[in-house]
Amino acid sequence: VLPGSWPWDVDLGEGQQRTLRCLPALLQQQGYQSEFVQGSSKRYTGLDDMLTGAGFDEVYGRDDLDAIYAEAPRNPWGLHDREVFDFTVRRIEALRSQKKAYFVAALGIDSHLPGNARPGCKAPSPIDQHRALRSIYCADAELGRLFAAFDRLGLWEDTVIVITADHAMQNTRNVQQWTGDDRAGSFAAIPLLLHVPGMTLPTRLQGTSGQIDLAPTLADLAGLSGQHSAMAGHNLLTERARHPLLLGRMGRRAVGVRFGDHGRSYPTGELARRCHDGLPLLDEVEAVLGACDAARYLHWIDALWFSDRMTPATDR
């Protein structure tokens, strides 16, 4: 769901967690075992409490993996992607042996800026001389190892598999030198690879979509469409094309807008100024919403968060 304004949304405590019905909570109600794996501390930013509140049955982090991979190298965050993915495969194997329906999410961190390639990994020249590029290359190699495990387990035949990112590359000067302005920044594109057994998908899906669309898409694929939840967005395989406007935010700092082929980001104050001056949301095209509409919508989202009303009181 489109979050409230950072940083106030992280101060809401456990009250908000009880009202947010997200994808793992819906799957949990259907008998799925939902688990989350990462290499850093699961207490970082209170992630374990947040994820269990959202419906994950188990959350694994550095606290759990340290002893298992005592001899493995570490990065500043914790365990490298190889150990995170290895443990993820172990959990998938265990759940499959128990004949349980499962939803397992794994967070790799090696490619995160400034780049934390596993020691000993070499990339082709001249990529190897650039820390961030080498880290991305090496992180891709770890994904290759993960895919090999999927081959061994036969997951491609019966499991929905999603590879994506939590956010785009930061638009630093160093990043701009090798990506260009359109591949970095708060609202730049991120990768999304989606495999659905038994469904013929286009090699490349054309259209405007955002992270907010992923959870309802997976809920629909799991047969959970129509159930009440806190998930906004649209199924990107069926519905999103009918809703071409995307509106996002980076806390209270920036607002991103995309309508069809046109997009732009504004400082939050600029959106308010455009509303005051009667300017459109996008100069290039008449979008569905005006600048004032967008500003009012974001204020409304904040009001729902701060008054603990993200879901109806009758559904608690």
PDB file of C-alpha atoms in Angstrom:
ATOM      1  CA  VAL A   1       0.000   0.000   0.000  1.00  0.00           C
ATOM      2  CA  LEU A   2       1.209   3.524  -0.679  1.00  0.00           C
ATOM      3  CA  PRO A   3       2.800   4.380   2.686  1.00  0.00           C
ATOM      4  CA  GLY A   4       2.338   7.399   4.868  1.00  0.00           C
ATOM      5  CA  SER A   5       4.921  10.142   4.927  1.00  0.00           C
ATOM      6  CA  TRP A   6       8.364   9.067   6.087  1.00  0.00           C
ATOM      7  CA  PRO A   7       9.549   9.174   8.842  1.00  0.00           C
ATOM      8  CA  TRP A   8       6.281   9.444  10.725  1.00  0.00           C
ATOM      9  CA  ASP A   9       5.007   6.119   9.402  1.00  0.00           C
ATOM     10  CA  VAL A  10       7.688   4.221  11.345  1.00  0.00           C
ATOM     11  CA  ASP A  11       6.441   5.682  14.643  1.00  0.00           C
ATOM     12  CA  LEU A  12       2.973   4.163  14.525  1.00  0.00           C
ATOM     13  CA  GLY A  13       3.863   1.139  16.628  1.00  0.00           C
ATOM     14  CA  GLU A  14       1.998  -2.129  16.622  1.00  0.00           C
ATOM     15  CA  GLY A  15      -1.454  -0.603  16.185  1.00  0.00           C
ATOM     16  CA  GLN A  16      -0.995  -0.124  12.462  1.00  0.00           C
ATOM     17  CA  GLN A  17       0.371  -3.623  11.944  1.00  0.00           C
ATOM     18  CA  ARG A  18      -2.846  -5.185  13.210  1.00  0.00           C
ATOM     19  CA  THR A  19      -4.949  -3.432  10.608  1.00  0.00           C
ATOM     20  CA  LEU A  20      -2.777  -3.975   7.523  1.00  0.00           C
ATOM     21  CA  ARG A  21      -3.810  -7.153   5.732  1.00  0.00           C
ATOM     22  CA  CYS A  22      -1.081  -7.806   3.209  1.00  0.00           C
ATOM     23  CA  LEU A  23      -0.178 -10.653   0.864  1.00  0.00           C
ATOM     24  CA  PRO A  24       1.468 -12.960   3.469  1.00  0.00           C
ATOM     25  CA  ALA A  25      -1.536 -12.515   5.778  1.00  0.00           C
ATOM     26  CA  LEU A  26      -3.940 -13.545   3.014  1.00  0.00           C
ATOM     27  CA  LEU A  27      -1.760 -16.540   2.140  1.00  0.00           C
ATOM     28  CA  GLN A  28      -1.479 -17.460   5.819  1.00  0.00           C
ATOM     29  CA  GLN A  29      -5.255 -17.695   6.028  1.00  0.00           C
ATOM     30  CA  GLN A  30      -5.174 -20.175   3.141  1.00  0.00           C
ATOM     31  CA  GLY A  31      -2.693 -22.446   4.925  1.00  0.00           C
ATOM     32  CA  TYR A  32       0.522 -21.140   3.362  1.00  0.00           C
ATOM     33  CA  GLN A  33       3.733 -21.040   5.383  1.00  0.00           C
ATOM     34  CA  SER A  34       5.231 -17.596   4.742  1.00  0.00           C
ATOM     35  CA  GLU A  35       8.917 -16.983   5.484  1.00  0.00           C
ATOM     36  CA  PHE A  36      11.402 -14.156   4.937  1.00  0.00           C
ATOM     37  CA  VAL A  37      15.185 -14.514   4.702  1.00  0.00           C
ATOM     38  CA  GLN A  38      17.891 -11.835   4.741  1.00  0.00           C
ATOM     39  CA  GLY A  39      21.568 -11.624   5.617  1.00  0.00           C
ATOM     40  CA  SER A  40      21.433  -8.562   7.868  1.00  0.00           C
ATOM     41  CA  SER A  41      20.001  -8.337  11.373  1.00  0.00           C
ATOM     42  CA  LYS A  42      16.283  -8.941  11.416  1.00  0.00           C
ATOM     43  CA  ARG A  43      16.034  -6.329  14.173  1.00  0.00           C
ATOM     44  CA  TYR A  44      17.293  -3.650  11.784  1.00  0.00           C
ATOM     45  CA  THR A  45      14.495  -1.017  11.573  1.00  0.00           C
ATOM     46  CA  GLY A  46      12.280  -3.455  13.494  1.00  0.00           C
ATOM     47  CA  LEU A  47      11.867  -5.557  10.367  1.00  0.00           C
ATOM     48  CA  ASP A  48      11.000  -8.783  12.179  1.00  0.00           C
ATOM     49  CA  ASP A  49       8.114  -7.210  14.101  1.00  0.00           C
ATOM     50  CA  MET A  50       6.818  -5.502  10.980  1.00  0.00           C
ATOM     51  CA  LEU A  51       6.981  -8.675   8.866  1.00  0.00           C
ATOM     52  CA  THR A  52       5.369 -10.931  11.449  1.00  0.00           C
ATOM     53  CA  GLY A  53       2.672  -8.285  11.841  1.00  0.00           C
ATOM     54  CA  ALA A  54       2.128  -8.432   8.081  1.00  0.00           C
ATOM     55  CA  GLY A  55       1.631 -12.195   8.149  1.00  0.00           C
ATOM     56  CA  PHE A  56       5.050 -13.860   7.842  1.00  0.00           C
ATOM     57  CA  ASP A  57       5.267 -16.963  10.048  1.00  0.00           C
ATOM     58  CA  GLU A  58       9.075 -16.930  10.264  1.00  0.00           C
ATOM     59  CA  VAL A  59      11.682 -14.197   9.738  1.00  0.00           C
ATOM     60  CA  TYR A  60      15.332 -15.267   9.425  1.00  0.00           C
ATOM     61  CA  GLY A  61      18.290 -12.896   9.549  1.00  0.00           C
ATOM     62  CA  ARG A  62      21.944 -12.659  10.488  1.00  0.00           C
ATOM     63  CA  ASP A  63      20.991 -13.689  14.003  1.00  0.00           C
ATOM     64  CA  ASP A  64      19.903 -17.103  12.698  1.00  0.00           C
ATOM     65  CA  LEU A  65      22.416 -17.621   9.876  1.00  0.00           C
ATOM     66  CA  ASP A  66      25.644 -16.638  11.672  1.00  0.00           C
ATOM     67  CA  ALA A  67      26.215 -20.014  13.297  1.00  0.00           C
ATOM     68  CA  ILE A  68      25.235 -22.002  10.202  1.00  0.00           C
ATOM     69  CA  TYR A  69      27.714 -20.108   7.999  1.00  0.00           C
ATOM     70  CA  ALA A  70      30.365 -19.335  10.586  1.00  0.00           C
ATOM     71  CA  GLU A  71      33.244 -19.544   8.087  1.00  0.00           C
ATOM     72  CA  ALA A  72      31.574 -17.515   5.311  1.00  0.00           C
ATOM     73  CA  PRO A  73      32.782 -13.978   4.514  1.00  0.00           C
ATOM     74  CA  ARG A  74      30.763 -11.017   5.714  1.00  0.00           C
ATOM     75  CA  ASN A  75      29.848  -7.625   4.256  1.00  0.00           C
ATOM     76  CA  PRO A  76      28.926  -4.536   6.304  1.00  0.00           C
ATOM     77  CA  TRP A  77      25.280  -5.672   6.311  1.00  0.00           C
ATOM     78  CA  GLY A  78      25.935  -9.275   7.296  1.00  0.00           C
ATOM     79  CA  LEU A  79      25.856 -12.435   5.165  1.00  0.00           C
ATOM     80  CA  HIS A  80      26.461 -12.314   1.409  1.00  0.00           C
ATOM     81  CA  ASP A  81      23.817 -13.317  -1.124  1.00  0.00           C
ATOM     82  CA  ARG A  82      25.282 -16.820  -1.564  1.00  0.00           C
ATOM     83  CA  GLU A  83      24.535 -17.782   2.020  1.00  0.00           C
ATOM     84  CA  VAL A  84      21.141 -16.033   1.979  1.00  0.00           C
ATOM     85  CA  PHE A  85      20.101 -17.933  -1.164  1.00  0.00           C
ATOM     86  CA  ASP A  86      21.552 -21.205   0.109  1.00  0.00           C
ATOM     87  CA  PHE A  87      19.499 -20.920   3.304  1.00  0.00           C
ATOM     88  CA  THR A  88      16.438 -19.962   1.239  1.00  0.00           C
ATOM     89  CA  VAL A  89      16.798 -23.149  -0.798  1.00  0.00           C
ATOM     90  CA  ARG A  90      17.125 -25.139   2.427  1.00  0.00           C
ATOM     91  CA  ARG A  91      13.846 -23.686   3.670  1.00  0.00           C
ATOM     92  CA  ILE A  92      12.092 -24.398   0.356  1.00  0.00           C
ATOM     93  CA  GLU A  93      13.320 -27.994   0.444  1.00  0.00           C
ATOM     94  CA  ALA A  94      12.082 -28.396   4.026  1.00  0.00           C
ATOM     95  CA  LEU A  95       8.654 -26.944   3.249  1.00  0.00           C
ATOM     96  CA  ARG A  96       8.277 -29.064   0.125  1.00  0.00           C
ATOM     97  CA  SER A  97       9.184 -32.199   2.072  1.00  0.00           C
ATOM     98  CA  GLN A  98       6.389 -31.317   4.505  1.00  0.00           C
ATOM     99  CA  LYS A  99       3.968 -30.940   1.567  1.00  0.00           C
ATOM    100  CA  LYS A 100       3.214 -27.380   2.655  1.00  0.00           C
ATOM    101  CA  ALA A 101       2.092 -24.546   0.417  1.00  0.00           C
ATOM    102  CA  TYR A 102       4.699 -21.851   0.887  1.00  0.00           C
ATOM    103  CA  PHE A 103       5.608 -18.239   0.182  1.00  0.00           C
ATOM    104  CA  VAL A 104       9.311 -17.565   0.708  1.00  0.00           C
ATOM    105  CA  ALA A 105      10.875 -14.142   0.185  1.00  0.00           C
ATOM    106  CA  ALA A 106      14.664 -13.634   0.153  1.00  0.00           C
ATOM    107  CA  LEU A 107      16.482 -10.297   0.224  1.00  0.00           C
ATOM    108  CA  GLY A 108      19.896 -10.130  -1.433  1.00  0.00           C
ATOM    109  CA  ILE A 109      22.122  -7.162  -0.622  1.00  0.00           C
ATOM    110  CA  ASP A 110      25.410  -7.625  -2.504  1.00  0.00           C
ATOM    111  CA  SER A 111      24.421  -5.249  -5.313  1.00  0.00           C
ATOM    112  CA  HIS A 112      23.323  -2.454  -2.963  1.00  0.00           C
ATOM    113  CA  LEU A 113      25.414   0.709  -3.266  1.00  0.00           C
ATOM    114  CA  PRO A 114      28.270   1.216  -2.730  1.00  0.00           C
ATOM    115  CA  GLY A 115      28.573  -2.449  -3.770  1.00  0.00           C
ATOM    116  CA  ASN A 116      29.546  -5.472  -1.698  1.00  0.00           C
ATOM    117  CA  ALA A 117      30.739  -8.164  -4.097  1.00  0.00           C
ATOM    118  CA  ARG A 118      31.647 -11.444  -2.476  1.00  0.00           C
ATOM    119  CA  PRO A 119      35.437 -11.705  -1.963  1.00  0.00           C
ATOM    120  CA  GLY A 120      37.064 -13.583  -4.811  1.00  0.00           C
ATOM    121  CA  CYS A 121      34.432 -12.686  -7.394  1.00  0.00           C
ATOM    122  CA  LYS A 122      35.954 -11.153 -10.515  1.00  0.00           C
ATOM    123  CA  ALA A 123      34.089  -9.370 -13.286  1.00  0.00           C
ATOM    124  CA  PRO A 124      35.266  -8.780 -16.868  1.00  0.00           C
ATOM    125  CA  SER A 125      37.399  -5.707 -17.481  1.00  0.00           C
ATOM    126  CA  PRO A 126      36.662  -2.787 -17.284  1.00  0.00           C
ATOM    127  CA  ILE A 127      33.662  -3.636 -15.081  1.00  0.00           C
ATOM    128  CA  ASP A 128      35.929  -5.172 -12.473  1.00  0.00           C
ATOM    129  CA  GLN A 129      37.473  -1.750 -11.792  1.00  0.00           C
ATOM    130  CA  HIS A 130      34.110  -0.256 -10.814  1.00  0.00           C
ATOM    131  CA  ARG A 131      32.927  -1.366  -7.369  1.00  0.00           C
ATOM    132  CA  ALA A 132      29.195  -0.992  -8.024  1.00  0.00           C
ATOM    133  CA  LEU A 133      29.266  -2.618 -11.473  1.00  0.00           C
ATOM    134  CA  ARG A 134      31.385  -5.514 -10.208  1.00  0.00           C
ATOM    135  CA  SER A 135      28.931  -6.030  -7.360  1.00  0.00           C
ATOM    136  CA  ILE A 136      25.979  -6.147  -9.752  1.00  0.00           C
ATOM    137  CA  TYR A 137      27.824  -8.610 -11.983  1.00  0.00           C
ATOM    138  CA  CYS A 138      28.658 -10.824  -9.002  1.00  0.00           C
ATOM    139  CA  ALA A 139      25.120 -10.573  -7.600  1.00  0.00           C
ATOM    140  CA  ASP A 140      23.820 -11.781 -10.978  1.00  0.00           C
ATOM    141  CA  ALA A 141      26.175 -14.756 -10.707  1.00  0.00           C
ATOM    142  CA  GLU A 142      24.644 -15.621  -7.328  1.00  0.00           C
ATOM    143  CA  LEU A 143      21.192 -15.460  -8.911  1.00  0.00           C
ATOM    144  CA  GLY A 144      22.500 -17.932 -11.477  1.00  0.00           C
ATOM    145  CA  ARG A 145      23.443 -20.305  -8.653  1.00  0.00           C
ATOM    146  CA  LEU A 146      19.937 -19.848  -7.228  1.00  0.00           C
ATOM    147  CA  PHE A 147      18.363 -20.662 -10.603  1.00  0.00           C
ATOM    148  CA  ALA A 148      20.490 -23.810 -10.779  1.00  0.00           C
ATOM    149  CA  ALA A 149      18.946 -24.863  -7.462  1.00  0.00           C
ATOM    150  CA  PHE A 150      15.502 -24.161  -8.926  1.00  0.00           C
ATOM    151  CA  ASP A 151      16.432 -26.471 -11.814  1.00  0.00           C
ATOM    152  CA  ARG A 152      17.471 -29.198  -9.382  1.00  0.00           C
ATOM    153  CA  LEU A 153      14.245 -28.924  -7.372  1.00  0.00           C
ATOM    154  CA  GLY A 154      11.991 -28.581 -10.420  1.00  0.00           C
ATOM    155  CA  LEU A 155      10.505 -25.333  -9.122  1.00  0.00           C
ATOM    156  CA  TRP A 156       9.859 -23.968 -12.603  1.00  0.00           C
ATOM    157  CA  GLU A 157       7.088 -26.543 -13.051  1.00  0.00           C
ATOM    158  CA  ASP A 158       4.981 -25.695  -9.991  1.00  0.00           C
ATOM    159  CA  THR A 159       6.134 -22.439  -8.361  1.00  0.00           C
ATOM    160  CA  VAL A 160       5.547 -18.766  -9.124  1.00  0.00           C
ATOM    161  CA  ILE A 161       8.960 -17.082  -9.083  1.00  0.00           C
ATOM    162  CA  VAL A 162       9.542 -13.320  -8.887  1.00  0.00           C
ATOM    163  CA  ILE A 163      12.843 -11.437  -9.073  1.00  0.00           C
ATOM    164  CA  THR A 164      12.689  -7.691  -8.418  1.00  0.00           C
ATOM    165  CA  ALA A 165      14.282  -4.881  -6.379  1.00  0.00           C
ATOM    166  CA  ASP A 166      13.241  -2.897  -3.331  1.00  0.00           C
ATOM    167  CA  HIS A 167      14.177   0.423  -4.941  1.00  0.00           C
ATOM    168  CA  ALA A 168      16.014   1.902  -7.899  1.00  0.00           C
ATOM    169  CA  MET A 169      19.680   2.895  -7.881  1.00  0.00           C
ATOM    170  CA  GLN A 170      20.348   6.134  -6.046  1.00  0.00           C
ATOM    171  CA  ASN A 171      21.072   8.994  -8.419  1.00  0.00           C
ATOM    172  CA  THR A 172      24.621   9.713  -7.250  1.00  0.00           C
ATOM    173  CA  ARG A 173      27.261  11.328  -9.449  1.00  0.00           C
ATOM    174  CA  ASN A 174      29.170   8.062  -9.636  1.00  0.00           C
ATOM    175  CA  VAL A 175      26.065   6.165 -10.762  1.00  0.00           C
ATOM    176  CA  GLN A 176      25.194   8.746 -13.417  1.00  0.00           C
ATOM    177  CA  GLN A 177      28.521   8.161 -15.139  1.00  0.00           C
ATOM    178  CA  TRP A 178      27.527   4.631 -16.153  1.00  0.00           C
ATOM    179  CA  THR A 179      23.706   4.568 -16.111  1.00  0.00           C
ATOM    180  CA  GLY A 180      22.471   7.906 -17.386  1.00  0.00           C
ATOM    181  CA  ASP A 181      19.781   9.924 -15.638  1.00  0.00           C
ATOM    182  CA  ASP A 182      16.906   7.645 -16.680  1.00  0.00           C
ATOM    183  CA  ARG A 183      18.189   4.560 -14.837  1.00  0.00           C
ATOM    184  CA  ALA A 184      18.684   6.029 -11.391  1.00  0.00           C
ATOM    185  CA  GLY A 185      16.707   8.108  -8.933  1.00  0.00           C
ATOM    186  CA  SER A 186      13.742   7.662  -6.619  1.00  0.00           C
ATOM    187  CA  PHE A 187      11.315   6.861  -9.444  1.00  0.00           C
ATOM    188  CA  ALA A 188      13.540   5.135 -11.999  1.00  0.00           C
ATOM    189  CA  ALA A 189      12.657   1.721 -13.425  1.00  0.00           C
ATOM    190  CA  ILE A 190      13.596  -1.440 -11.532  1.00  0.00           C
ATOM    191  CA  PRO A 191      13.886  -5.016 -12.829  1.00  0.00           C
ATOM    192  CA  LEU A 192      10.948  -7.404 -12.656  1.00  0.00           C
ATOM    193  CA  LEU A 193      11.196 -11.020 -13.802  1.00  0.00           C
ATOM    194  CA  LEU A 194       8.026 -13.081 -13.392  1.00  0.00           C
ATOM    195  CA  HIS A 195       7.631 -16.817 -14.025  1.00  0.00           C
ATOM    196  CA  VAL A 196       4.165 -18.374 -13.770  1.00  0.00           C
ATOM    197  CA  PRO A 197       3.917 -22.128 -14.439  1.00  0.00           C
ATOM    198  CA  GLY A 198       1.292 -23.015 -17.012  1.00  0.00           C
ATOM    199  CA  MET A 199       0.806 -19.417 -18.154  1.00  0.00           C
ATOM    200  CA  THR A 200       2.176 -18.120 -21.434  1.00  0.00           C
ATOM    201  CA  LEU A 201       3.566 -14.670 -20.691  1.00  0.00           C
ATOM    202  CA  PRO A 202       5.024 -12.224 -23.207  1.00  0.00           C
ATOM    203  CA  THR A 203       8.797 -12.040 -23.239  1.00  0.00           C
ATOM    204  CA  ARG A 204       8.476  -8.368 -22.365  1.00  0.00           C
ATOM    205  CA  LEU A 205       5.316  -6.841 -20.923  1.00  0.00           C
ATOM    206  CA  GLN A 206       4.792  -3.336 -22.243  1.00  0.00           C
ATOM    207  CA  GLY A 207       2.971  -0.896 -20.021  1.00  0.00           C
ATOM    208  CA  THR A 208       3.144   1.343 -17.000  1.00  0.00           C
ATOM    209  CA  SER A 209       3.244  -0.411 -13.655  1.00  0.00           C
ATOM    210  CA  GLY A 210       4.794  -0.008 -10.222  1.00  0.00           C
ATOM    211  CA  GLN A 211       5.813  -1.945  -7.129  1.00  0.00           C
ATOM    212  CA  ILE A 212       2.352  -1.351  -5.712  1.00  0.00           C
ATOM    213  CA  ASP A 213       0.980  -3.702  -8.410  1.00  0.00           C
ATOM    214  CA  LEU A 214       3.094  -6.740  -7.531  1.00  0.00           C
ATOM    215  CA  ALA A 215       1.290  -7.951  -4.396  1.00  0.00           C
ATOM    216  CA  PRO A 216      -2.248  -7.895  -5.891  1.00  0.00           C
ATOM    217  CA  THR A 217      -0.866  -9.617  -8.989  1.00  0.00           C
ATOM    218  CA  LEU A 218       0.519 -12.465  -6.887  1.00  0.00           C
ATOM    219  CA  ALA A 219      -2.684 -12.605  -4.827  1.00  0.00           C
ATOM    220  CA  ASP A 220      -4.706 -13.079  -8.000  1.00  0.00           C
ATOM    221  CA  LEU A 221      -2.331 -15.805  -9.215  1.00  0.00           C
ATOM    222  CA  ALA A 222      -2.842 -17.586  -5.877  1.00  0.00           C
ATOM    223  CA  GLY A 223      -6.621 -17.430  -6.322  1.00  0.00           C
ATOM    224  CA  LEU A 224      -7.147 -14.796  -3.636  1.00  0.00           C
ATOM    225  CA  SER A 225      -8.673 -12.031  -5.753  1.00  0.00           C
ATOM    226  CA  GLY A 226     -11.678 -10.225  -4.328  1.00  0.00           C
ATOM    227  CA  GLN A 227     -10.702 -10.682  -0.685  1.00  0.00           C
ATOM    228  CA  HIS A 228     -10.497  -7.573   1.423  1.00  0.00           C
ATOM    229  CA  SER A 229      -6.966  -6.403   2.149  1.00  0.00           C
ATOM    230  CA  ALA A 230      -4.857  -3.260   2.472  1.00  0.00           C
ATOM    231  CA  MET A 231      -3.251  -3.875  -0.935  1.00  0.00           C
ATOM    232  CA  ALA A 232      -3.725  -1.146  -3.509  1.00  0.00           C
ATOM    233  CA  GLY A 233      -2.531  -1.341  -7.102  1.00  0.00           C
ATOM    234  CA  HIS A 234      -3.776  -3.482  -9.986  1.00  0.00           C
ATOM    235  CA  ASN A 235      -2.952  -6.872 -11.454  1.00  0.00           C
ATOM    236  CA  LEU A 236      -0.194  -5.964 -13.890  1.00  0.00           C
ATOM    237  CA  LEU A 237      -1.041  -8.931 -16.142  1.00  0.00           C
ATOM    238  CA  THR A 238      -4.720  -8.064 -16.585  1.00  0.00           C
ATOM    239  CA  GLU A 239      -5.869  -4.743 -15.092  1.00  0.00           C
ATOM    240  CA  ARG A 240      -2.981  -2.286 -15.000  1.00  0.00           C
ATOM    241  CA  ALA A 241      -3.229  -1.321 -18.693  1.00  0.00           C
ATOM    242  CA  ARG A 242      -6.660   0.188 -17.949  1.00  0.00           C
ATOM    243  CA  HIS A 243      -5.138   2.421 -15.242  1.00  0.00           C
ATOM    244  CA  PRO A 244      -2.174   4.207 -16.847  1.00  0.00           C
ATOM    245  CA  LEU A 245      -1.531   6.786 -14.080  1.00  0.00           C
ATOM    246  CA  LEU A 246       1.103   6.057 -11.436  1.00  0.00           C
ATOM    247  CA  LEU A 247       1.630   8.296  -8.426  1.00  0.00           C
ATOM    248  CA  GLY A 248       4.423   7.613  -5.959  1.00  0.00           C
ATOM    249  CA  ARG A 249       6.317   9.391  -3.235  1.00  0.00           C
ATOM    250  CA  MET A 250       9.679   9.424  -1.521  1.00  0.00           C
ATOM    251  CA  GLY A 251       8.593  10.288   1.985  1.00  0.00           C
ATOM    252  CA  ARG A 252       7.748  13.965   2.257  1.00  0.00           C
ATOM    253  CA  ARG A 253      10.646  14.844  -0.024  1.00  0.00           C
ATOM    254  CA  ALA A 254       9.530  14.006  -3.549  1.00  0.00           C
ATOM    255  CA  VAL A 255       6.531  12.949  -5.609  1.00  0.00           C
ATOM    256  CA  GLY A 256       6.778  10.889  -8.789  1.00  0.00           C
ATOM    257  CA  VAL A 257       4.205  10.883 -11.580  1.00  0.00           C
ATOM    258  CA  ARG A 258       3.959   8.691 -14.676  1.00  0.00           C
ATOM    259  CA  PHE A 259       1.157   8.703 -17.219  1.00  0.00           C
ATOM    260  CA  GLY A 260       1.710   6.506 -20.246  1.00  0.00           C
ATOM    261  CA  ASP A 261       5.053   7.445 -21.777  1.00  0.00           C
ATOM    262  CA  HIS A 262       5.391  10.664 -19.782  1.00  0.00           C
ATOM    263  CA  GLY A 263       6.824  10.974 -16.303  1.00  0.00           C
ATOM    264  CA  ARG A 264       8.350  13.466 -13.926  1.00  0.00           C
ATOM    265  CA  SER A 265       9.320  13.851 -10.278  1.00  0.00           C
ATOM    266  CA  TYR A 266       8.821  16.947  -8.123  1.00  0.00           C
ATOM    267  CA  PRO A 267       9.897  18.099  -4.696  1.00  0.00           C
ATOM    268  CA  THR A 268       6.756  17.823  -2.584  1.00  0.00           C
ATOM    269  CA  GLY A 269       6.585  21.600  -2.241  1.00  0.00           C
ATOM    270  CA  GLU A 270       6.624  21.952  -6.026  1.00  0.00           C
ATOM    271  CA  LEU A 271       3.472  19.848  -6.281  1.00  0.00           C
ATOM    272  CA  ALA A 272       1.754  22.231  -3.844  1.00  0.00           C
ATOM    273  CA  ARG A 273       3.002  25.219  -5.858  1.00  0.00           C
ATOM    274  CA  ARG A 274       1.656  23.749  -9.104  1.00  0.00           C
ATOM    275  CA  CYS A 275      -1.694  23.329  -7.426  1.00  0.00           C
ATOM    276  CA  HIS A 276      -1.655  26.915  -6.165  1.00  0.00           C
ATOM    277  CA  ASP A 277      -0.713  28.268  -9.599  1.00  0.00           C
ATOM    278  CA  GLY A 278      -3.298  26.187 -11.443  1.00  0.00           C
ATOM    279  CA  LEU A 279      -0.674  24.194 -13.349  1.00  0.00           C
ATOM    280  CA  PRO A 280      -1.320  20.624 -14.572  1.00  0.00           C
ATOM    281  CA  LEU A 281       0.202  17.563 -12.985  1.00  0.00           C
ATOM    282  CA  LEU A 282       2.259  16.958 -16.155  1.00  0.00           C
ATOM    283  CA  ASP A 283       3.093  19.646 -18.688  1.00  0.00           C
ATOM    284  CA  GLU A 284       3.336  17.242 -21.637  1.00  0.00           C
ATOM    285  CA  VAL A 285      -0.071  15.582 -21.348  1.00  0.00           C
ATOM    286  CA  GLU A 286      -3.395  15.988 -19.570  1.00  0.00           C
ATOM    287  CA  ALA A 287      -3.344  13.285 -16.917  1.00  0.00           C
ATOM    288  CA  VAL A 288      -6.370  11.855 -15.146  1.00  0.00           C
ATOM    289  CA  LEU A 289      -5.578  13.876 -12.014  1.00  0.00           C
ATOM    290  CA  GLY A 290      -4.600  17.502 -11.658  1.00  0.00           C
ATOM    291  CA  ALA A 291      -1.891  18.801  -9.349  1.00  0.00           C
ATOM    292  CA  CYS A 292      -4.462  19.690  -6.679  1.00  0.00           C
ATOM    293  CA  ASP A 293      -6.051  16.247  -6.952  1.00  0.00           C
ATOM    294  CA  ALA A 294      -2.674  14.574  -6.427  1.00  0.00           C
ATOM    295  CA  ALA A 295      -1.828  16.798  -3.447  1.00  0.00           C
ATOM    296  CA  ARG A 296      -5.200  16.112  -1.805  1.00  0.00           C
ATOM    297  CA  TYR A 297      -4.820  12.380  -2.413  1.00  0.00           C
ATOM    298  CA  LEU A 298      -1.435  12.267  -0.656  1.00  0.00           C
ATOM    299  CA  HIS A 299      -2.835  14.222   2.300  1.00  0.00           C
ATOM    300  CA  TRP A 300      -5.712  11.719   2.450  1.00  0.00           C
ATOM    301  CA  ILE A 301      -3.301   8.750   2.518  1.00  0.00           C
ATOM    302  CA  ASP A 302      -1.469  10.365   5.445  1.00  0.00           C
ATOM    303  CA  ALA A 303      -4.759  10.916   7.268  1.00  0.00           C
ATOM    304  CA  LEU A 304      -5.630   7.228   6.917  1.00  0.00           C
ATOM    305  CA  TRP A 305      -2.244   6.170   8.282  1.00  0.00           C
ATOM    306  CA  PHE A 306      -2.216   8.576  11.196  1.00  0.00           C
ATOM    307  CA  SER A 307      -5.798   7.807  12.253  1.00  0.00           C
ATOM    308  CA  ASP A 308      -5.251   4.015  12.019  1.00  0.00           C
ATOM    309  CA  ARG A 309      -7.912   3.639   9.326  1.00  0.00           C
ATOM    310  CA  MET A 310      -6.125   1.776   6.532  1.00  0.00           C
ATOM    311  CA  THR A 311      -8.787  -0.941   6.810  1.00  0.00           C
ATOM    312  CA  PRO A 312     -12.422  -0.601   7.977  1.00  0.00           C
ATOM    313  CA  ALA A 313     -13.004  -0.950  11.695  1.00  0.00           C
ATOM    314  CA  THR A 314     -15.563  -3.720  11.071  1.00  0.00           C
ATOM    315  CA  ASP A 315     -12.818  -5.917   9.578  1.00  0.00           C
ATOM    316  CA  ARG A 316     -10.420  -5.851  12.529  1.00  0.00           C
TER     317      ARG A 316
END
